[in-house]
Structures are given as structure tokens and as C-alpha cells.
């Protein structure tokens, strides 16, 4: 590999430990009164996976932009 870049990143989280606004816990299109979401009172886990591919490295950027100008005197 010429550049050690990630192929994927995985974020895992517990929803019960997050400060989620109540508006996201209810159905905004419902005419029913809002009720407490019992699932969020227990440990509810979530996961997001981001896959990376087809990297284009510094296309159109000159190498000189990455030079340390302060220590080059």
C-alpha cells in the first residue's frame, strides 16, 4: 500500500446514554398523544459502518502545500 488509509470505520453506541431530543423518539405524523418510548429506557445499541473506496489522494494539490515552511529557513 502506498497510503495507509482505512477501508472502513465502525461507530458503536448505546442510545440510552445519549441525550436524544424527544422529537426524535415520537412519530411526528401521528395524531395520538406522545407516549414514552420503552425501548430507549433499556440498553438500546446502535452501530454505523462507513466503507471507503476509490480514494483520490491530493488530486490537483501541489506537494509544496504540505511542506513545513517555518522549519525550512
Coordinates of C-alpha atoms in Angstrom, one line a residue:
X1 CA 0.0 0.0 0.0
X2 CA 1.3 3.4 -0.9
X3 CA -1.0 5.2 1.6
X4 CA -2.2 3.5 4.9
X5 CA -5.9 4.6 4.7
X6 CA -8.9 2.9 6.3
X7 CA -11.2 0.6 4.3
X8 CA -14.0 1.0 6.9
X9 CA -14.8 2.7 10.2
X10 CA -17.4 1.3 12.7
X11 CA -19.1 3.5 15.2
X12 CA -20.9 1.7 18.1
X13 CA -23.1 3.5 20.7
X14 CA -25.7 3.0 23.4
X15 CA -28.8 5.1 22.7
X16 CA -29.8 5.1 26.4
X17 CA -26.6 7.0 27.2
X18 CA -27.2 9.7 24.5
X19 CA -29.1 12.9 25.0
X20 CA -31.6 12.5 22.2
X21 CA -34.4 15.1 21.9
X22 CA -37.9 13.7 22.4
X23 CA -39.0 14.9 19.0
X24 CA -36.9 12.0 17.5
X25 CA -38.5 9.4 19.8
X26 CA -42.1 10.0 18.6
X27 CA -43.9 9.8 15.3
X28 CA -44.5 13.5 14.1
X29 CA -47.2 12.4 11.7
X30 CA -49.3 10.7 14.4
X31 CA -52.4 12.2 16.0
X32 CA -52.0 10.1 19.0
X33 CA -50.7 11.7 22.2
X34 CA -47.0 11.2 22.7
X35 CA -46.0 8.2 24.8
X36 CA -42.8 7.2 26.3
X37 CA -40.6 5.0 24.2
X38 CA -39.9 2.0 26.4
X39 CA -37.1 0.7 24.1
X40 CA -34.9 3.7 25.0
X41 CA -35.3 3.1 28.7
X42 CA -33.4 -0.2 28.3
X43 CA -30.0 -0.6 26.8
X44 CA -30.5 0.1 23.1
X45 CA -27.4 -0.3 21.0
X46 CA -26.7 1.2 17.5
X47 CA -24.0 0.8 15.0
X48 CA -22.9 2.8 11.9
X49 CA -20.4 1.4 9.4
X50 CA -18.8 3.6 6.8
X51 CA -16.9 1.9 3.9
X52 CA -14.3 3.8 2.0
X53 CA -13.2 3.0 -1.6
X54 CA -11.8 4.7 -4.7
X55 CA -9.5 7.1 -2.8
X56 CA -8.2 10.1 -4.8
X57 CA -5.1 11.4 -3.0
X58 CA -4.3 15.1 -3.2
X59 CA -5.5 15.4 -6.8
X60 CA -4.8 18.9 -8.1
X61 CA -2.9 19.9 -5.0
X62 CA 0.8 20.7 -5.4
X63 CA 3.2 18.9 -3.0
X64 CA 4.6 22.3 -1.9
X65 CA 1.4 22.9 0.1
X66 CA 2.4 20.2 2.6
X67 CA 6.0 21.5 3.1
X68 CA 6.9 22.9 6.6
X69 CA 7.7 26.5 5.7
X70 CA 8.6 27.5 9.3
X71 CA 11.5 25.0 9.7
X72 CA 12.7 25.3 6.2
X73 CA 14.6 28.6 6.7

